[in-house]
Amino acid sequence: MSFIETEERAALREAVAGLVKKYDHQYFIDCARAGRKTDELWKEAGELGFIGVNLPEEYGGGGAGMYELAIVMEEMAAGGSGLLMMVVSPAICGNIIARFGTDEQKQKWIPGLADGSITMAFGITEPDAGSNSHQITTTARRDGDEWLLSGRKVFISGVDQAEAVLIVARTEDSKTGRLKPALFIVPTDAPGFEAQVIEMDIINPEKQFTLFLDDVRLPSDALVGSEDAALSQLFAGLNPERIMASASAVGMGRYALERAVEYANERSVWKTPIGAHQAIAHPLAQGKIELEMAKLMMQKAATLYDAGDDWGAAVPANMAKYAAGEATAKIVDQAVQTLGGNGLTVEYGLAAMLPLSRLTRIAPVSREMILNFVSQTCLGLPKSY
């Protein structure tokens, strides 16, 4: 890992930043308030090769890695239009299919995932499982050469934008308390598949859904990888999920910090810019420091993942997600405070970021579960649950 990005990575960062100037935070907010999707941004990002930059070249992707996809995510969010489906479709679903799918599955799905013409959602969370994935009850049972899938999922992002959902289930004979996940590609128009929107108090064009699967019949080739895959396949998707969540949070924090700094330099009270006062300057400086530290951990996680070290990437990926969420929640709050009453106006666009920034401490994995993971994995402390 180098602290100096290559020319190719720097060029990618510049190109994405250039694109998102066309589809800025106002575009993002306008789409959300009007109930529209960010289709124009998604389409152009796909055509430029940004969405599938991490996917295999032989199937239409960019042939790079999670480091590059995290650059795309960070710069989109830094421009004010961080898209949640970037986390889900190319990072989680794309990586899992690329690593564990059959050649036929790769040929069928990856070209579309790479250019954005296909979007895939990811379904793991359940109403009674939450953070405890070992309690997943969505079950797949064989019926001849086919599968029947039944269960419920909750807080599944972007189902209305997706052609399919990659569902985490367990096979019927998996009776132990340890999760042995089986992953299935489920078309959103399959009989027995129903999605209901969850009303959220968050201004975001990408919505959350509850899924109901009632004996959804799937062909044998809907199964991705092994039906008794232990946790190896999930690490292939969940580490990228945490890396991308970190990139999104870092970008969001950058956006809010830039708006606060601009205002603190321009706004004068008692004949001096308010940014000259330590009560304003120090919290912003602290936010910058914490954001940069989170970014470094994110880059470490992406580097280890791209090197093929799934377990080695798990700790920094979780640490990065924790650090980025904590830093960004504080920065957005401080940005609003810096602008005072203006921070709550539609004109400046920061207030709408408050619930989104708060979400970075909860999803896709809560700060408390990350602390559990670090205390047990890194410190060797006993489990509390």
CSV table of C-alpha atoms in Angstrom, one decimal:
chain,number,residue,atom,x,y,z
A,1,MET,CA,0.0,0.0,0.0
A,2,SER,CA,1.3,3.4,-1.0
A,3,PHE,CA,0.3,6.7,0.4
A,4,ILE,CA,0.6,8.2,-3.0
A,5,GLU,CA,-2.1,7.2,-5.4
A,6,THR,CA,-1.1,6.0,-8.9
A,7,GLU,CA,-1.8,8.3,-11.9
A,8,GLU,CA,-4.6,5.9,-12.9
A,9,ARG,CA,-6.3,6.2,-9.5
A,10,ALA,CA,-5.8,10.0,-9.4
A,11,ALA,CA,-7.3,10.3,-12.9
A,12,LEU,CA,-10.3,8.1,-11.9
A,13,ARG,CA,-10.9,10.3,-8.9
A,14,GLU,CA,-10.8,13.5,-11.0
A,15,ALA,CA,-13.1,12.0,-13.6
A,16,VAL,CA,-15.7,10.9,-11.1
A,17,ALA,CA,-15.5,14.3,-9.4
A,18,GLY,CA,-16.1,15.9,-12.8
A,19,LEU,CA,-19.2,13.8,-13.5
A,20,VAL,CA,-20.8,14.5,-10.1
A,21,LYS,CA,-20.5,18.2,-10.8
A,22,LYS,CA,-23.3,17.6,-13.3
A,23,TYR,CA,-25.3,15.6,-10.7
A,24,ASP,CA,-24.7,17.5,-7.5
A,25,HIS,CA,-26.3,17.5,-4.1
A,26,GLN,CA,-29.2,19.7,-5.4
A,27,TYR,CA,-29.9,17.1,-8.1
A,28,PHE,CA,-29.8,14.3,-5.4
A,29,ILE,CA,-32.2,16.2,-3.2
A,30,ASP,CA,-34.5,17.2,-6.0
A,31,CYS,CA,-34.8,13.6,-7.1
A,32,ALA,CA,-35.6,12.5,-3.5
A,33,ARG,CA,-38.2,15.2,-3.0
A,34,ALA,CA,-39.9,14.5,-6.3
A,35,GLY,CA,-39.9,10.7,-5.8
A,36,ARG,CA,-37.6,10.2,-8.8
A,37,LYS,CA,-34.6,7.9,-9.1
A,38,THR,CA,-31.1,9.2,-9.9
A,39,ASP,CA,-31.3,7.4,-13.3
A,40,GLU,CA,-29.3,9.9,-15.2
A,41,LEU,CA,-26.4,9.7,-12.9
A,42,TRP,CA,-26.5,6.0,-12.7
A,43,LYS,CA,-26.7,5.6,-16.5
A,44,GLU,CA,-23.8,7.9,-17.2
A,45,ALA,CA,-21.6,6.5,-14.5
A,46,GLY,CA,-22.2,3.1,-16.0
A,47,GLU,CA,-21.4,4.2,-19.5
A,48,LEU,CA,-18.2,5.7,-18.3
A,49,GLY,CA,-17.2,2.5,-16.6
A,50,PHE,CA,-17.3,3.8,-13.1
A,51,ILE,CA,-20.0,1.4,-11.7
A,52,GLY,CA,-18.2,-1.8,-12.6
A,53,VAL,CA,-14.6,-0.6,-12.3
A,54,ASN,CA,-14.0,-3.5,-9.8
A,55,LEU,CA,-15.5,-6.3,-11.9
A,56,PRO,CA,-13.5,-8.7,-14.1
A,57,GLU,CA,-12.5,-7.3,-17.5
A,58,GLU,CA,-13.4,-10.5,-19.3
A,59,TYR,CA,-17.1,-9.9,-18.3
A,60,GLY,CA,-17.2,-6.3,-19.2
A,61,GLY,CA,-15.9,-4.7,-16.0
A,62,GLY,CA,-12.9,-2.4,-15.4
A,63,GLY,CA,-10.6,-5.1,-14.1
A,64,ALA,CA,-9.6,-3.0,-11.1
A,65,GLY,CA,-10.5,-3.6,-7.4
A,66,MET,CA,-12.3,-2.4,-4.3
A,67,TYR,CA,-9.8,0.5,-3.9
A,68,GLU,CA,-10.9,1.9,-7.2
A,69,LEU,CA,-14.6,1.3,-6.6
A,70,ALA,CA,-14.2,3.1,-3.2
A,71,ILE,CA,-12.7,6.1,-5.0
A,72,VAL,CA,-15.9,6.2,-7.2
A,73,MET,CA,-18.1,6.0,-4.1
A,74,GLU,CA,-16.1,8.6,-2.2
A,75,GLU,CA,-16.1,11.1,-5.0
A,76,MET,CA,-19.8,10.7,-5.7
A,77,ALA,CA,-20.6,11.3,-2.1
A,78,ALA,CA,-18.1,14.2,-1.8
A,79,GLY,CA,-20.0,15.8,-4.7
A,80,GLY,CA,-23.3,15.4,-2.8
A,81,SER,CA,-24.7,12.4,-4.7
A,82,GLY,CA,-23.6,9.3,-2.9
A,83,LEU,CA,-25.7,6.4,-4.3
A,84,LEU,CA,-26.5,3.5,-1.9
A,85,MET,CA,-26.8,1.1,-4.8
A,86,MET,CA,-23.1,1.5,-5.5
A,87,VAL,CA,-22.6,-0.3,-2.2
A,88,VAL,CA,-25.0,-3.1,-3.0
A,89,SER,CA,-25.0,-3.9,-6.8
A,90,PRO,CA,-21.3,-3.8,-7.9
A,91,ALA,CA,-19.6,-4.2,-4.5
A,92,ILE,CA,-21.6,-6.9,-2.7
A,93,CYS,CA,-23.5,-8.7,-5.5
A,94,GLY,CA,-20.9,-8.2,-8.2
A,95,ASN,CA,-18.0,-9.4,-6.1
A,96,ILE,CA,-19.8,-12.5,-4.9
A,97,ILE,CA,-20.9,-13.5,-8.4
A,98,ALA,CA,-17.4,-12.8,-9.8
A,99,ARG,CA,-15.7,-14.9,-7.2
A,100,PHE,CA,-18.2,-17.8,-6.7
A,101,GLY,CA,-20.6,-17.8,-9.6
A,102,THR,CA,-20.4,-20.2,-12.5
A,103,ASP,CA,-19.2,-19.0,-15.8
A,104,GLU,CA,-22.8,-18.9,-17.1
A,105,GLN,CA,-23.8,-16.8,-14.1
A,106,LYS,CA,-20.9,-14.4,-14.7
A,107,GLN,CA,-21.8,-14.1,-18.4
A,108,LYS,CA,-25.5,-13.5,-17.5
A,109,TRP,CA,-25.1,-10.9,-14.8
A,110,ILE,CA,-21.7,-9.2,-14.6
A,111,PRO,CA,-21.8,-7.3,-17.9
A,112,GLY,CA,-25.1,-5.6,-16.8
A,113,LEU,CA,-23.9,-5.0,-13.3
A,114,ALA,CA,-20.8,-3.4,-14.7
A,115,ASP,CA,-22.4,-1.0,-17.1
A,116,GLY,CA,-25.3,-0.3,-14.8
A,117,SER,CA,-28.0,-1.7,-17.1
A,118,ILE,CA,-28.7,-4.3,-14.5
A,119,THR,CA,-29.0,-3.5,-10.8
A,120,MET,CA,-29.1,-6.2,-8.1
A,121,ALA,CA,-30.2,-5.7,-4.5
A,122,PHE,CA,-28.9,-7.8,-1.5
A,123,GLY,CA,-31.1,-9.4,1.1
A,124,ILE,CA,-29.6,-10.6,4.4
A,125,THR,CA,-31.4,-8.7,7.3
A,126,GLU,CA,-34.5,-10.3,8.8
A,127,PRO,CA,-37.1,-9.0,11.2
A,128,ASP,CA,-36.1,-11.4,13.9
A,129,ALA,CA,-32.4,-11.8,13.1
A,130,GLY,CA,-31.1,-8.2,12.7
A,131,SER,CA,-27.4,-8.2,13.5
A,132,ASN,CA,-27.5,-11.9,14.5
A,133,SER,CA,-27.2,-13.5,11.0
A,134,HIS,CA,-27.0,-16.9,12.6
A,135,GLN,CA,-30.7,-16.7,13.3
A,136,ILE,CA,-31.6,-16.3,9.6
A,137,THR,CA,-34.8,-18.4,9.0
A,138,THR,CA,-35.3,-17.8,5.2
A,139,THR,CA,-35.1,-21.3,4.0
A,140,ALA,CA,-34.4,-23.0,0.6
A,141,ARG,CA,-35.6,-26.5,0.0
A,142,ARG,CA,-35.1,-28.7,-3.0
A,143,ASP,CA,-38.0,-29.7,-5.3
A,144,GLY,CA,-36.6,-31.9,-7.9
A,145,ASP,CA,-34.0,-29.9,-9.9
A,146,GLU,CA,-35.4,-26.6,-8.6
A,147,TRP,CA,-35.5,-24.7,-5.3
A,148,LEU,CA,-38.3,-23.3,-3.3
A,149,LEU,CA,-37.4,-20.2,-1.2
A,150,SER,CA,-39.5,-18.9,1.7
A,151,GLY,CA,-39.0,-16.3,4.3
A,152,ARG,CA,-38.9,-12.5,5.1
A,153,LYS,CA,-36.3,-9.8,4.7
A,154,VAL,CA,-36.3,-6.3,6.0
A,155,PHE,CA,-34.4,-3.0,5.3
A,156,ILE,CA,-33.5,-4.2,1.8
A,157,SER,CA,-32.3,-1.3,-0.3
A,158,GLY,CA,-33.3,-0.4,-3.8
A,159,VAL,CA,-35.6,-3.3,-4.7
A,160,ASP,CA,-37.7,-1.0,-6.9
A,161,GLN,CA,-34.5,-0.4,-9.0
A,162,ALA,CA,-33.4,-4.0,-9.1
A,163,GLU,CA,-33.9,-6.7,-11.6
A,164,ALA,CA,-33.0,-9.3,-9.0
A,165,VAL,CA,-32.1,-9.7,-5.3
A,166,LEU,CA,-29.2,-11.8,-4.0
A,167,ILE,CA,-30.9,-13.5,-1.1
A,168,VAL,CA,-29.0,-15.0,1.9
A,169,ALA,CA,-30.9,-18.1,3.0
A,170,ARG,CA,-30.1,-21.4,4.7
A,171,THR,CA,-30.9,-24.8,3.2
A,172,GLU,CA,-33.6,-26.9,4.8
A,173,ASP,CA,-31.2,-29.4,6.4
A,174,SER,CA,-29.1,-26.7,8.0
A,175,LYS,CA,-30.3,-27.4,11.6
A,176,THR,CA,-27.3,-26.2,13.6
A,177,GLY,CA,-27.0,-22.9,15.2
A,178,ARG,CA,-24.1,-21.9,13.0
A,179,LEU,CA,-25.0,-20.1,9.8
A,180,LYS,CA,-24.1,-22.0,6.6
A,181,PRO,CA,-25.5,-19.5,4.1
A,182,ALA,CA,-26.7,-20.4,0.7
A,183,LEU,CA,-27.0,-17.5,-1.8
A,184,PHE,CA,-29.7,-17.3,-4.4
A,185,ILE,CA,-30.4,-14.8,-7.2
A,186,VAL,CA,-34.1,-14.1,-7.1
A,187,PRO,CA,-35.7,-12.1,-9.9
A,188,THR,CA,-38.0,-9.3,-8.5
A,189,ASP,CA,-40.8,-10.4,-10.9
A,190,ALA,CA,-40.8,-14.0,-9.7
A,191,PRO,CA,-44.1,-15.4,-8.6
A,192,GLY,CA,-44.4,-15.5,-4.8
A,193,PHE,CA,-42.0,-12.5,-4.4
A,194,GLU,CA,-43.4,-9.4,-2.9
A,195,ALA,CA,-41.8,-6.1,-1.8
A,196,GLN,CA,-43.4,-3.5,0.4
A,197,VAL,CA,-41.8,-0.1,0.9
A,198,ILE,CA,-40.7,1.0,4.4
A,199,GLU,CA,-41.5,4.6,5.1
A,200,MET,CA,-38.3,6.3,6.3
A,201,ASP,CA,-37.8,9.8,7.7
A,202,ILE,CA,-34.8,10.2,5.4
A,203,ILE,CA,-34.6,12.3,2.3
A,204,ASN,CA,-33.1,9.8,-0.1
A,205,PRO,CA,-34.1,8.7,-3.6
A,206,GLU,CA,-33.2,5.1,-2.8
A,207,LYS,CA,-35.8,3.4,-0.7
A,208,GLN,CA,-36.0,0.5,1.8
A,209,PHE,CA,-38.2,-2.5,1.5
A,210,THR,CA,-39.6,-5.5,3.4
A,211,LEU,CA,-39.5,-8.7,1.3
A,212,PHE,CA,-42.0,-11.6,1.5
A,213,LEU,CA,-40.9,-14.8,-0.2
A,214,ASP,CA,-43.7,-17.4,-0.4
A,215,ASP,CA,-42.4,-20.6,-2.0
A,216,VAL,CA,-40.6,-18.7,-4.7
A,217,ARG,CA,-39.6,-21.3,-7.3
A,218,LEU,CA,-36.1,-20.9,-8.6
A,219,PRO,CA,-34.1,-22.9,-11.2
A,220,SER,CA,-31.0,-24.9,-10.0
A,221,ASP,CA,-28.7,-22.2,-11.4
A,222,ALA,CA,-30.1,-19.6,-9.1
A,223,LEU,CA,-27.8,-20.9,-6.4
A,224,VAL,CA,-24.5,-19.0,-6.3
A,225,GLY,CA,-21.5,-21.0,-5.2
A,226,SER,CA,-22.0,-23.9,-2.7
A,227,GLU,CA,-25.2,-24.6,-0.8
A,228,ASP,CA,-23.0,-25.2,2.3
A,229,ALA,CA,-20.6,-22.3,1.9
A,230,ALA,CA,-19.9,-21.5,5.6
A,231,LEU,CA,-19.0,-17.8,5.8
A,232,SER,CA,-16.4,-17.5,3.1
A,233,GLN,CA,-18.9,-16.3,0.5
A,234,LEU,CA,-20.4,-13.7,2.9
A,235,PHE,CA,-16.9,-12.2,3.6
A,236,ALA,CA,-16.6,-11.7,-0.2
A,237,GLY,CA,-19.6,-9.4,0.0
A,238,LEU,CA,-19.6,-8.0,3.5
A,239,ASN,CA,-16.1,-6.7,3.5
A,240,PRO,CA,-16.8,-4.7,0.3
A,241,GLU,CA,-20.0,-3.5,1.9
A,242,ARG,CA,-18.1,-2.0,4.9
A,243,ILE,CA,-15.4,-0.5,2.6
A,244,MET,CA,-18.1,1.1,0.5
A,245,ALA,CA,-20.1,2.3,3.5
A,246,SER,CA,-16.9,3.9,4.7
A,247,ALA,CA,-16.2,5.6,1.4
A,248,SER,CA,-19.7,6.9,1.3
A,249,ALA,CA,-19.4,8.3,4.8
A,250,VAL,CA,-16.0,9.8,4.1
A,251,GLY,CA,-17.3,11.5,1.0
A,252,MET,CA,-20.4,12.8,2.8
A,253,GLY,CA,-18.1,14.2,5.5
A,254,ARG,CA,-16.0,15.9,2.9
A,255,TYR,CA,-19.0,17.5,1.3
A,256,ALA,CA,-20.3,18.9,4.7
A,257,LEU,CA,-16.8,20.1,5.7
A,258,GLU,CA,-16.3,22.0,2.5
A,259,ARG,CA,-19.6,23.7,2.9
A,260,ALA,CA,-18.8,24.7,6.5
A,261,VAL,CA,-15.3,25.9,5.6
A,262,GLU,CA,-16.7,28.0,2.7
A,263,TYR,CA,-19.2,29.6,5.0
A,264,ALA,CA,-16.7,30.2,7.9
A,265,ASN,CA,-14.4,32.0,5.5
A,266,GLU,CA,-17.1,34.2,4.0
A,267,ARG,CA,-19.3,35.0,7.0
A,268,SER,CA,-18.1,37.9,9.0
A,269,VAL,CA,-19.3,39.0,12.4
A,270,TRP,CA,-17.5,41.8,14.4
A,271,LYS,CA,-15.3,42.5,11.3
A,272,THR,CA,-13.6,39.1,11.1
A,273,PRO,CA,-14.6,35.9,9.4
A,274,ILE,CA,-16.1,33.5,11.9
A,275,GLY,CA,-13.6,30.9,10.8
A,276,ALA,CA,-10.9,32.9,12.7
A,277,HIS,CA,-12.5,31.9,16.0
A,278,GLN,CA,-11.3,28.8,17.6
A,279,ALA,CA,-14.8,27.7,18.6
A,280,ILE,CA,-15.5,27.4,14.9
A,281,ALA,CA,-12.1,26.4,13.6
A,282,HIS,CA,-11.1,23.7,16.1
A,283,PRO,CA,-14.2,21.4,15.6
A,284,LEU,CA,-13.8,21.6,11.9
A,285,ALA,CA,-10.1,20.9,12.1
A,286,GLN,CA,-10.8,17.9,14.4
A,287,GLY,CA,-13.3,16.7,11.9
A,288,LYS,CA,-10.8,16.9,9.1
A,289,ILE,CA,-8.3,14.8,11.2
A,290,GLU,CA,-10.8,12.1,12.1
A,291,LEU,CA,-12.0,11.9,8.5
A,292,GLU,CA,-8.5,11.4,7.1
A,293,MET,CA,-7.8,8.7,9.7
A,294,ALA,CA,-11.0,6.9,8.7
A,295,LYS,CA,-10.0,7.2,5.0
A,296,LEU,CA,-6.6,5.6,5.7
A,297,MET,CA,-8.2,2.6,7.4
A,298,MET,CA,-10.6,2.3,4.5
A,299,GLN,CA,-7.7,2.3,2.0
A,300,LYS,CA,-5.9,-0.4,4.1
A,301,ALA,CA,-9.0,-2.6,4.1
A,302,ALA,CA,-9.5,-2.2,0.3
A,303,THR,CA,-5.8,-3.0,-0.3
A,304,LEU,CA,-6.0,-6.2,1.8
A,305,TYR,CA,-9.2,-7.2,0.1
A,306,ASP,CA,-7.8,-6.7,-3.4
A,307,ALA,CA,-4.8,-8.8,-2.3
A,308,GLY,CA,-7.1,-11.7,-1.6
A,309,ASP,CA,-6.9,-11.5,2.2
A,310,ASP,CA,-10.5,-11.7,3.2
A,311,TRP,CA,-10.0,-12.3,6.9
A,312,GLY,CA,-7.2,-9.7,7.0
A,313,ALA,CA,-9.5,-7.2,5.4
A,314,ALA,CA,-12.3,-7.8,7.9
A,315,VAL,CA,-10.8,-6.0,10.9
A,316,PRO,CA,-9.8,-2.8,9.0
A,317,ALA,CA,-13.0,-2.8,7.0
A,318,ASN,CA,-15.0,-2.8,10.2
A,319,MET,CA,-12.7,-0.2,11.9
A,320,ALA,CA,-13.0,2.0,8.8
A,321,LYS,CA,-16.8,1.8,8.9
A,322,TYR,CA,-16.8,2.7,12.6
A,323,ALA,CA,-14.4,5.6,12.2
A,324,ALA,CA,-16.0,7.0,9.1
A,325,GLY,CA,-19.5,6.9,10.7
A,326,GLU,CA,-18.4,8.6,13.9
A,327,ALA,CA,-16.4,11.3,12.0
A,328,THR,CA,-19.1,12.0,9.5
A,329,ALA,CA,-22.0,12.2,12.0
A,330,LYS,CA,-19.9,14.8,14.0
A,331,ILE,CA,-18.9,16.8,10.9
A,332,VAL,CA,-22.4,17.1,9.5
A,333,ASP,CA,-23.7,18.2,12.9
A,334,GLN,CA,-20.8,20.7,13.2
A,335,ALA,CA,-21.4,22.0,9.7
A,336,VAL,CA,-25.0,22.8,10.5
A,337,GLN,CA,-23.8,24.5,13.8
A,338,THR,CA,-21.2,26.5,11.8
A,339,LEU,CA,-23.9,27.9,9.6
A,340,GLY,CA,-26.3,28.6,12.5
A,341,GLY,CA,-29.8,29.2,11.2
A,342,ASN,CA,-28.7,28.9,7.6
A,343,GLY,CA,-27.6,25.3,8.3
A,344,LEU,CA,-31.3,24.4,8.6
A,345,THR,CA,-32.4,26.1,5.4
A,346,VAL,CA,-33.2,24.4,2.1
A,347,GLU,CA,-30.8,26.8,0.4
A,348,TYR,CA,-27.7,25.4,2.0
A,349,GLY,CA,-28.8,21.8,1.9
A,350,LEU,CA,-27.1,20.6,5.0
A,351,ALA,CA,-30.1,19.8,7.2
A,352,ALA,CA,-31.2,17.0,4.8
A,353,MET,CA,-27.9,15.3,5.5
A,354,LEU,CA,-28.4,15.0,9.3
A,355,PRO,CA,-30.4,11.8,9.2
A,356,LEU,CA,-28.2,10.4,6.4
A,357,SER,CA,-25.1,11.1,8.4
A,358,ARG,CA,-26.7,9.5,11.5
A,359,LEU,CA,-27.4,6.4,9.5
A,360,THR,CA,-23.7,5.9,9.0
A,361,ARG,CA,-23.4,4.9,12.6
A,362,ILE,CA,-26.2,2.3,12.3
A,363,ALA,CA,-26.0,0.7,8.8
A,364,PRO,CA,-24.9,-1.6,7.3
A,365,VAL,CA,-23.6,-2.7,10.7
A,366,SER,CA,-24.0,-0.8,13.9
A,367,ARG,CA,-21.2,0.8,15.9
A,368,GLU,CA,-22.0,-1.5,18.8
A,369,MET,CA,-21.6,-4.7,16.7
A,370,ILE,CA,-18.3,-3.4,15.4
A,371,LEU,CA,-17.1,-2.7,18.9
A,372,ASN,CA,-18.1,-6.3,19.8
A,373,PHE,CA,-16.2,-7.6,16.8
A,374,VAL,CA,-13.0,-5.7,17.6
A,375,SER,CA,-13.1,-6.5,21.3
A,376,GLN,CA,-13.4,-10.2,20.6
A,377,THR,CA,-11.2,-10.5,17.5
A,378,CYS,CA,-8.4,-8.0,18.3
A,379,LEU,CA,-8.4,-8.0,22.1
A,380,GLY,CA,-9.4,-11.6,22.8
A,381,LEU,CA,-12.2,-10.5,25.2
A,382,PRO,CA,-15.1,-12.9,25.9
A,383,LYS,CA,-18.4,-12.5,24.1
A,384,SER,CA,-21.1,-10.7,25.9
A,385,TYR,CA,-23.9,-12.4,23.9
